[in-house]
Short mmCIF file of C-alpha atoms and ligand atoms in Angstrom, two decimals:
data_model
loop_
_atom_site.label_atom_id
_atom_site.label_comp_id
_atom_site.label_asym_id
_atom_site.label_seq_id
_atom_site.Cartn_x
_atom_site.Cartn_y
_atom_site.Cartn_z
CA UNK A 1 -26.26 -4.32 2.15
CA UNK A 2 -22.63 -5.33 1.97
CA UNK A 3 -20.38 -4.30 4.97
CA UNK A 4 -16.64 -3.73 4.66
CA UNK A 5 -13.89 -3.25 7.11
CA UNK A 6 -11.18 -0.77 6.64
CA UNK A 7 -7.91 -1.41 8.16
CA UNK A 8 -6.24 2.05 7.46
CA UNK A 9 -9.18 3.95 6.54
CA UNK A 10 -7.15 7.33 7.32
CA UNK A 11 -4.31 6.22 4.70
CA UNK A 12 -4.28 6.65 0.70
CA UNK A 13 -5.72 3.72 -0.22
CA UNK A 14 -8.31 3.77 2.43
CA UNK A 15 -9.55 6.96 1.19
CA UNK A 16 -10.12 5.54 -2.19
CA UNK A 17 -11.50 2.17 -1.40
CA UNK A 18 -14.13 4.07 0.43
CA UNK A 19 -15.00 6.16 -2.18
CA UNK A 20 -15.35 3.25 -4.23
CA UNK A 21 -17.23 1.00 -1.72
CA UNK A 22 -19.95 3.69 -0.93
CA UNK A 23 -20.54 4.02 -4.86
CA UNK A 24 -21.20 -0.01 -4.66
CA UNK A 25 -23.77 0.82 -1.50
CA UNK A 26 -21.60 -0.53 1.27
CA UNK A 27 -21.75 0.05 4.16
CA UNK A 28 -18.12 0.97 5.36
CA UNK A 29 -16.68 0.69 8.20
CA UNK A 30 -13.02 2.46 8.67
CA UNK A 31 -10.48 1.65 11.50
CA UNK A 32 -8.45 4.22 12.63
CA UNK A 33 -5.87 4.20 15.21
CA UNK A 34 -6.57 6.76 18.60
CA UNK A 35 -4.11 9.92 18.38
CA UNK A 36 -3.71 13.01 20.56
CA UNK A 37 -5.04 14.97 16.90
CA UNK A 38 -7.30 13.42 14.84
CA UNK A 39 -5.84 13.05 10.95
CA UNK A 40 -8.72 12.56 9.27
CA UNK A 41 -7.70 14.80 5.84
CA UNK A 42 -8.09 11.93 3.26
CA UNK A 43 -11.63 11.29 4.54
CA UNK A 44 -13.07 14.52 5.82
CA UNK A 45 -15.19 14.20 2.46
CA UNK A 46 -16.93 11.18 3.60
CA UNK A 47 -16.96 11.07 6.93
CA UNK A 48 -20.95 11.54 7.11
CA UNK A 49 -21.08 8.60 4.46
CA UNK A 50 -18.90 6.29 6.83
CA UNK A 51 -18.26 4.78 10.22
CA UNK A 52 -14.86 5.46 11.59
CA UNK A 53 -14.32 2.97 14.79
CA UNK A 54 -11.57 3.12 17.01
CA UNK A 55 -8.83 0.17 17.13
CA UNK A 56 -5.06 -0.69 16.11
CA UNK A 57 -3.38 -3.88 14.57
CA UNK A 58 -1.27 -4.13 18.16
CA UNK A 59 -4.31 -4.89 19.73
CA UNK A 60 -6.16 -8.08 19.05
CA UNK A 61 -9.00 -7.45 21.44
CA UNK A 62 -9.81 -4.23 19.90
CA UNK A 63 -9.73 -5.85 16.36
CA UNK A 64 -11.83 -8.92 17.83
CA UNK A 65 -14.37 -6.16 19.30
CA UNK A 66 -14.87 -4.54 15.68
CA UNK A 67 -15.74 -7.64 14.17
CA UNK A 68 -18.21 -8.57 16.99
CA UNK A 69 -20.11 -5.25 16.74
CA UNK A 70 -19.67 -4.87 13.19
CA UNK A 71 -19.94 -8.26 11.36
CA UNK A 72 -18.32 -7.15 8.16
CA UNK A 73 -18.85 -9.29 5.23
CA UNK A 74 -15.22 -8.34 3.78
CA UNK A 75 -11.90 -7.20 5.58
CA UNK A 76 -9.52 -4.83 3.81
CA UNK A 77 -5.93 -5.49 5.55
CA UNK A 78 -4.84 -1.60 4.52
CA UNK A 79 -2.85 -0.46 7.84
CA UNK A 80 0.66 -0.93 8.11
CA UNK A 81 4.16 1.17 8.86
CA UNK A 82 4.40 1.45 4.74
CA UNK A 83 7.08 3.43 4.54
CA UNK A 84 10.10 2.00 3.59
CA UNK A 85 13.15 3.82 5.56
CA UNK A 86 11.17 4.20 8.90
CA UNK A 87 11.40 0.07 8.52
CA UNK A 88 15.48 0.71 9.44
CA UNK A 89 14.64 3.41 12.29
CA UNK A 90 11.65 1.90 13.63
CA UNK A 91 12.15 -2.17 12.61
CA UNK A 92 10.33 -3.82 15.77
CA UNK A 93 7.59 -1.48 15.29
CA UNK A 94 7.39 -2.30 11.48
CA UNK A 95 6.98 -6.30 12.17
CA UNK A 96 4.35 -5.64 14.78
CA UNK A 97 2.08 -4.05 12.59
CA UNK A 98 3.08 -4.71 9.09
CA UNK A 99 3.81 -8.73 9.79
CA UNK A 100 2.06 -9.21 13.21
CA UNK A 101 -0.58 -7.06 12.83
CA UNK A 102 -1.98 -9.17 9.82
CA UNK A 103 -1.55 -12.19 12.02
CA UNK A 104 -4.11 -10.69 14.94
CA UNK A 105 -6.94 -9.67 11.95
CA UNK A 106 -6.73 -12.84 11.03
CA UNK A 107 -6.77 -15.15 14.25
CA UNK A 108 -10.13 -12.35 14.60
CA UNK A 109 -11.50 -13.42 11.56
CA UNK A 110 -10.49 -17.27 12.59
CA UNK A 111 -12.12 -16.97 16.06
CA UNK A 112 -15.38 -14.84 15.50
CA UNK A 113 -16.35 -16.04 11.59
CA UNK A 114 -14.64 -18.03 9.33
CA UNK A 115 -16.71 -16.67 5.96
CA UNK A 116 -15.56 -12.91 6.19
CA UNK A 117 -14.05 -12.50 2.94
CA UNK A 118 -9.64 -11.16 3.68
CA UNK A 119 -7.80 -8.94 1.42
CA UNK A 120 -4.35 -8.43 2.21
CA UNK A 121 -2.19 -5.37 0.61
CA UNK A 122 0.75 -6.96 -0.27
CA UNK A 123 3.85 -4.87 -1.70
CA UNK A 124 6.03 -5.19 -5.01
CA UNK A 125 8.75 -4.44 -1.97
CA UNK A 126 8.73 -8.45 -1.61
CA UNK A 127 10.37 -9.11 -4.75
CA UNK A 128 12.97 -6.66 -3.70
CA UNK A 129 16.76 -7.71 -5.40
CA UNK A 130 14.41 -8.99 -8.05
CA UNK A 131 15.18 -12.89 -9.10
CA UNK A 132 12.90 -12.29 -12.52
CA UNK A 133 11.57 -9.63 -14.94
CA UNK A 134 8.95 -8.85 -15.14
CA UNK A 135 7.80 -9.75 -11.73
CA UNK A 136 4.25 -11.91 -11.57
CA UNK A 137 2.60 -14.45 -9.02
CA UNK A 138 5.10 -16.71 -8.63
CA UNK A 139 8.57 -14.88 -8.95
CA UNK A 140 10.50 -15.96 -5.81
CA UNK A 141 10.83 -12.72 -3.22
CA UNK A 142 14.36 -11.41 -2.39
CA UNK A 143 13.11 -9.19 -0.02
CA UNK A 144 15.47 -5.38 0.78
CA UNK A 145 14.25 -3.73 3.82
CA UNK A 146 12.27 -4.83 7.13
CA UNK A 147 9.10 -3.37 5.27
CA UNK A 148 9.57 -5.70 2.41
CA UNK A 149 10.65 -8.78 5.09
CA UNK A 150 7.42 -7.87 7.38
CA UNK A 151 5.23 -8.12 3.80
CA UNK A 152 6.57 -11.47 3.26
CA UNK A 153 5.02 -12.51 6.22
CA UNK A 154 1.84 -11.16 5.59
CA UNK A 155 1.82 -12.70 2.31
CA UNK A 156 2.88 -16.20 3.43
CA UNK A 157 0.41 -16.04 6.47
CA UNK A 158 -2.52 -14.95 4.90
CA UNK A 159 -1.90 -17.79 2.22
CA UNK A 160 -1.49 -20.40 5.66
CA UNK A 161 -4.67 -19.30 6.70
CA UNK A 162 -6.35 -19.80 3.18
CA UNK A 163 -4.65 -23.59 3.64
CA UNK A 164 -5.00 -24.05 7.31
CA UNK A 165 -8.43 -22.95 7.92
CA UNK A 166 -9.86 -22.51 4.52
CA UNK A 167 -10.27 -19.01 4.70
CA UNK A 168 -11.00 -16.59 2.35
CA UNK A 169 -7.71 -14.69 2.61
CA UNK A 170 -6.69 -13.21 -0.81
CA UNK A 171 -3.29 -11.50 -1.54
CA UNK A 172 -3.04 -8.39 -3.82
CA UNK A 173 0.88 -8.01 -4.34
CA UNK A 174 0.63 -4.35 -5.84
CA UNK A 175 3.48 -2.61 -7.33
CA UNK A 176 3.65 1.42 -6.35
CA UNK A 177 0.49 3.57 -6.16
CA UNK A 178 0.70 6.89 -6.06
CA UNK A 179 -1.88 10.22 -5.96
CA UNK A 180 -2.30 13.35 -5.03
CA UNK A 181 -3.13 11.57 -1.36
CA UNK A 182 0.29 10.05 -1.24
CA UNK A 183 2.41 10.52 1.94
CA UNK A 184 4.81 13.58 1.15
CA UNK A 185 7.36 11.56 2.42
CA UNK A 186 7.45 8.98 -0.79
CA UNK A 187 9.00 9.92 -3.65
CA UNK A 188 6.60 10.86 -6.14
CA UNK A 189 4.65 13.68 -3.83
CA UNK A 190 8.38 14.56 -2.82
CA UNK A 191 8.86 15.73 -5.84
CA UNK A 192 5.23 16.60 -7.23
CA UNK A 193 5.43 19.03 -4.20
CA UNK A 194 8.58 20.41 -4.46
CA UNK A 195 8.42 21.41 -8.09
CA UNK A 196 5.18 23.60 -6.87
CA UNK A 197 7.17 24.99 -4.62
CA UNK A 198 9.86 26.00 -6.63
CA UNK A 199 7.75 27.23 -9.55
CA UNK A 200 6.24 29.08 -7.39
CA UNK A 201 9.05 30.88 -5.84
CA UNK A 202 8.78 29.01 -2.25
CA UNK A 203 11.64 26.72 -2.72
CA UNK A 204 15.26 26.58 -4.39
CA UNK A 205 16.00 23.30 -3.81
CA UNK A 206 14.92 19.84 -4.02
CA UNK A 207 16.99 16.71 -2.56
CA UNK A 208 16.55 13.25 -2.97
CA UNK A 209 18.61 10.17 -3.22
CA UNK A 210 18.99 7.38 -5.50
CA UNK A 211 17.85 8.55 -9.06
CA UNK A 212 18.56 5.91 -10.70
CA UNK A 213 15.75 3.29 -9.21
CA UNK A 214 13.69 2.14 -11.31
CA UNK A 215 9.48 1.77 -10.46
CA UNK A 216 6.27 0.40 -11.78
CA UNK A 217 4.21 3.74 -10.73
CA UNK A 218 -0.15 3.02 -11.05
CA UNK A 219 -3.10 5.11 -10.22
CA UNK A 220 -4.40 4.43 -6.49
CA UNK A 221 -7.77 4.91 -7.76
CA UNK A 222 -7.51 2.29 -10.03
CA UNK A 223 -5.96 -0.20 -7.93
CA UNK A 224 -8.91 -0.37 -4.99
CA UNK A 225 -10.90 -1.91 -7.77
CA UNK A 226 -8.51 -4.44 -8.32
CA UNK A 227 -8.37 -5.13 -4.55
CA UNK A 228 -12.35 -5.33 -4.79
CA UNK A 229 -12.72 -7.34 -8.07
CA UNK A 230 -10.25 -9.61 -5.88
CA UNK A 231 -12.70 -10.32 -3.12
CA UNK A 232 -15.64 -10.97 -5.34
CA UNK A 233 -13.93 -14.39 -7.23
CA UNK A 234 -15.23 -17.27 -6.34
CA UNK A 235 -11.53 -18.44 -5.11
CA UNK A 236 -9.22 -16.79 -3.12
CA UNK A 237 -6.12 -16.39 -5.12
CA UNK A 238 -3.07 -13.97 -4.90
CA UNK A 239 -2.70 -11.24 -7.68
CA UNK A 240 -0.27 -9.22 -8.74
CA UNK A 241 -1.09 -5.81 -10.16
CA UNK A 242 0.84 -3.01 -11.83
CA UNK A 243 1.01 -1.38 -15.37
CA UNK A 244 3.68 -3.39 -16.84
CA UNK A 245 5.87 -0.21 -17.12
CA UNK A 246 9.01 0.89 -15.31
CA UNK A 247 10.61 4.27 -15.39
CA UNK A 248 13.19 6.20 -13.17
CA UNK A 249 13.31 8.60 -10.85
CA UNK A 250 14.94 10.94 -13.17
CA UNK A 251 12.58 10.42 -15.87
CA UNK A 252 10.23 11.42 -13.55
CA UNK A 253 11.90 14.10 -12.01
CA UNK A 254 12.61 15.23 -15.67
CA UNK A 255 8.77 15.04 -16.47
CA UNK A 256 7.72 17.00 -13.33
CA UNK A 257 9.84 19.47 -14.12
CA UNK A 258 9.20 19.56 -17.92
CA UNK A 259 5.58 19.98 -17.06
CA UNK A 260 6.27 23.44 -15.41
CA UNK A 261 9.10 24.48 -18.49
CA UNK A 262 11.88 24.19 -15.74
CA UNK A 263 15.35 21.48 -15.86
CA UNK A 264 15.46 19.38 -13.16
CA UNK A 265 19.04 19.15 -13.29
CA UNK A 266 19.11 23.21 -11.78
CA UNK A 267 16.95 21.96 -8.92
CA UNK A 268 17.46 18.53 -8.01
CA UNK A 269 20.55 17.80 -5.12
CA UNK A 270 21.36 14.75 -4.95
CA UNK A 271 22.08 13.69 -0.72
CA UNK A 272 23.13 11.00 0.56
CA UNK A 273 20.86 11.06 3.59
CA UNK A 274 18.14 9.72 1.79
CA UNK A 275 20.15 7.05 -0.11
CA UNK A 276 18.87 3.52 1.79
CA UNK A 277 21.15 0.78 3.20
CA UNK A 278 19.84 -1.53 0.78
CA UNK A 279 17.91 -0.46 -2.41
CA UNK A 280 15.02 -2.16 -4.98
CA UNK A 281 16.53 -1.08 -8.27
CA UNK A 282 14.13 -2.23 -10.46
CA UNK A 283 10.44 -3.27 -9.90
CA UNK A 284 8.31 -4.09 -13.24
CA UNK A 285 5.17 -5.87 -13.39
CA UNK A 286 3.51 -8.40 -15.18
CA UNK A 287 0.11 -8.11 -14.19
CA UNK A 288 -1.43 -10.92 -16.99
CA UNK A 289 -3.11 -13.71 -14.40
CA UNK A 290 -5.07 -10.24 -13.03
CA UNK A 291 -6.29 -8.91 -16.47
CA UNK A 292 -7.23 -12.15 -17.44
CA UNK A 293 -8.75 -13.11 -14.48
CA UNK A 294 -10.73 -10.00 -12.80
P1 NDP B 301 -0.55 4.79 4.03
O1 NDP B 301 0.77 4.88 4.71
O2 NDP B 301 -1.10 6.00 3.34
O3 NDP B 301 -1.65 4.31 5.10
C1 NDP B 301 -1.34 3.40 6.12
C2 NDP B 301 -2.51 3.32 7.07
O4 NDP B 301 -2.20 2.38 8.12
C3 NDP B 301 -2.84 4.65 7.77
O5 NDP B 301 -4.23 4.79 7.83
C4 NDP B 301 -2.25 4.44 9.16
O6 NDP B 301 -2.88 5.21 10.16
C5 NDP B 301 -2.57 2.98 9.36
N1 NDP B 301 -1.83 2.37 10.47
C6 NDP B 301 -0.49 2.39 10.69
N2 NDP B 301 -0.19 1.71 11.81
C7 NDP B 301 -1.37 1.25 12.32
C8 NDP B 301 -1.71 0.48 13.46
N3 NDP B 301 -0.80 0.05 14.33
N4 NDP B 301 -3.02 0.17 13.66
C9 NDP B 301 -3.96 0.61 12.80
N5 NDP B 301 -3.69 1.35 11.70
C10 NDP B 301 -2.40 1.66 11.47
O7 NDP B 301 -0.47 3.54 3.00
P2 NDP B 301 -1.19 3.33 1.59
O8 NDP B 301 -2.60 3.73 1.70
O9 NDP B 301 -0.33 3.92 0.52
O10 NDP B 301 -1.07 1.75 1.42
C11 NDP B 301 -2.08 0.88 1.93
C12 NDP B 301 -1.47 -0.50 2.16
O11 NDP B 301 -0.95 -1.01 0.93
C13 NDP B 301 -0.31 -0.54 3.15
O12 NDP B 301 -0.37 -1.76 3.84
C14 NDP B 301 0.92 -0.49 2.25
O13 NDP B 301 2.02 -1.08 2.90
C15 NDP B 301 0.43 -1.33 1.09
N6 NDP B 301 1.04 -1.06 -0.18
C16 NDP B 301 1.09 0.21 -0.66
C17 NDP B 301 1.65 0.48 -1.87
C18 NDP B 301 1.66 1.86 -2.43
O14 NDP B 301 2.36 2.08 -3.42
N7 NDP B 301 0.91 2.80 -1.89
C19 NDP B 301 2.24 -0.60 -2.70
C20 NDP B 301 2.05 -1.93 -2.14
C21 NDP B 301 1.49 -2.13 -0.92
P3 NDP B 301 -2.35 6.70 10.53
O15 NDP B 301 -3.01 7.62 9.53
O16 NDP B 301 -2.85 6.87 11.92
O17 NDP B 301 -0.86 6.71 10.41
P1 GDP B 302 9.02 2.62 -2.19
O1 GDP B 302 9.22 2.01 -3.54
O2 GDP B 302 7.86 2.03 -1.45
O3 GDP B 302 10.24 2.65 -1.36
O4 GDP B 302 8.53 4.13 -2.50
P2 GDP B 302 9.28 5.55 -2.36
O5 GDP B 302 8.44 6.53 -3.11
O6 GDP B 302 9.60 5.86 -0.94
O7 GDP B 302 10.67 5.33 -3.11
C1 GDP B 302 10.74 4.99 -4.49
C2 GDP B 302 12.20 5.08 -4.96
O8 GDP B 302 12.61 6.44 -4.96
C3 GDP B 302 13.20 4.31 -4.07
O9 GDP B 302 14.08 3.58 -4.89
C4 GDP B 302 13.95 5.43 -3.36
O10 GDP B 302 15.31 5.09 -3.03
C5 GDP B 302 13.93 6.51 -4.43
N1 GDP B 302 14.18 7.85 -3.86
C6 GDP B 302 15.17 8.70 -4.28
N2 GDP B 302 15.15 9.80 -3.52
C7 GDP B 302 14.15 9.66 -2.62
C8 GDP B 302 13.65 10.50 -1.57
O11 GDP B 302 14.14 11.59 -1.31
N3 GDP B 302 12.59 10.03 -0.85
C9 GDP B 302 12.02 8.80 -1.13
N4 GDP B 302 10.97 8.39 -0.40
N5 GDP B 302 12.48 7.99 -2.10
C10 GDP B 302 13.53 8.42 -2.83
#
């Protein structure tokens, strides 16, 4: 039986790469950080299917201990401060864990066994003031917020380790995924959320910023398998993947909306709190080298 490592088990993707790691008869192991309450609501479902272990990217020891107790066959690099305005209030913290933290799993997976099999969830944030469209493998990155700087790291590192040590350290750039287990904080649930709200007579009022960036929005369901089919080529390799489509915010506050017969133009406010100090415009993928190839 296959064991797999979860780096952010208690985050969206987590949630769904379990799912689809049991179906595959894993055996998965999840790493969550220690918290005065637990937040366990993504994987409540499964938490009699999986084994949740205590550690956090800040702390190499603990990540050295998992490994050691654990022997995992494959590492999913999930954790990470992903959200990209905390990356201006909280920018230390964000290269820690985002750029560090990615750093520490792998000088664990140097140290303890050099076969484990490394995914690392690299962001469509990289490419940033974008220098090409559509975006693929080898567009150069242009990077917009300490989030996207911290992924370029990650990126760059895990490919140096791949080189260095010739591990198996894979890259999956992926452009936005969202879900109804998305962060309410990021866009899409903002706004999912809100127009429940307001249909429903709970809320008047929905502000946001910048409606006028533009996003290559997938299913996180869909993208765990690419982050699997990644770890089962024979080479490790980086990937981009994303739908190939890009559409506003409006449009999609205009389709959320639509969807419950109300104008998102009598809702939306538009506030300049959440406008960022430097914004992606446009993000659209071109995800050909992973059709072709997974
Ligand atoms: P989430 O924000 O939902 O999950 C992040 C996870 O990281 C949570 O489980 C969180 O734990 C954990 N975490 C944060 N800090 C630490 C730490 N110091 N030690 C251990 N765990 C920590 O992100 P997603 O599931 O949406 O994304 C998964 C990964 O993919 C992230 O790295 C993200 O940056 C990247 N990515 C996401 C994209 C998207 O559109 N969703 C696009 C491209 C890349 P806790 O619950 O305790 O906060
Ligand atoms: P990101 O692409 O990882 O930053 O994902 P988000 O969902 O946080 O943001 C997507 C886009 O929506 C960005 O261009 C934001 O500037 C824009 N946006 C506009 N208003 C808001 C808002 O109120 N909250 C968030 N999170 N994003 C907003």
């Amino acid at each position: 039986m296959p064991t797999a490592l979860i780096t952010g088990i208690t985050g969206q993707d987590g949630s769904y790469l379990a799912e689809l790691l049991l179906s595959k008869d894993y055996q998965v192991i999840g790493m969550a950080r220690r918290s005065s309450t637990v937040n366990y609501e993504r994987i409540n479902h499964l938490l009699d299917d999986i084994n949740v272990v205590q550690g956090d990217l800040h702390d190499q020891g603990s990540l050295l201990a998992i490994l050691e107790e654990h022997k995992p066959t494959e590492v999913y690099n999930l954790a990470a401060q992903s959200f990209v305005p905390a990356s201006w209030s909280q920018a230390v913290l964000t290269a820690e864990v985002t750029a560090l933290g990615v750093t520490r799993m792998l000088e664990a997976i140097r140290l303890f066994d050099r076969s484990i099999k490394f995914y690392q969830a690299s962001s469509s944030e990289m490419f940033g003031k974008v220098l090409e469209v559509p975006q693929k493998e080898d567009t150069p990155f242009y990077p917009r917020s300490p989030y996207g700087v911290a992924k370029v790291y990650g990126h760059w590192i895990s490919i140096n380790y791949r080189e260095s040590y010739d591990i198996f350290a894979t890259s999956g750039i992926l452009f936005n995924h969202e879900s109804p287990r998305r962060g309410l904080e990021f866009v899409t649930r903002k706004i999912t959320d809100a127009v429940a709200r307001i249909k429903l007579g709970l809320a008047s009022e929905l502000r946001l910023g910048n409606l006028d960036s533009r996003r290559d929005w997938g299913f996180a369901g869909d993208y765990v398998e690419a982050m699997w089919l990644m770890l089962q080529q024979e080479k490790a390799d980086n990937y981009v993947i994303g739908t190939g489509e890009t559409y506003s915010v409006r449009e999609f506050c205009e389709n959320a909306f639509g969807f419950v017969d109300l104008d998102y133009k009598d809702y939306v406010v538009q506030d300049p709190r959440f406008y960022r100090p430097a914004e992606v415009d446009l993000l659209i993928s071109d995800p050909s080298k992973a059709r072709e190839e997974l």
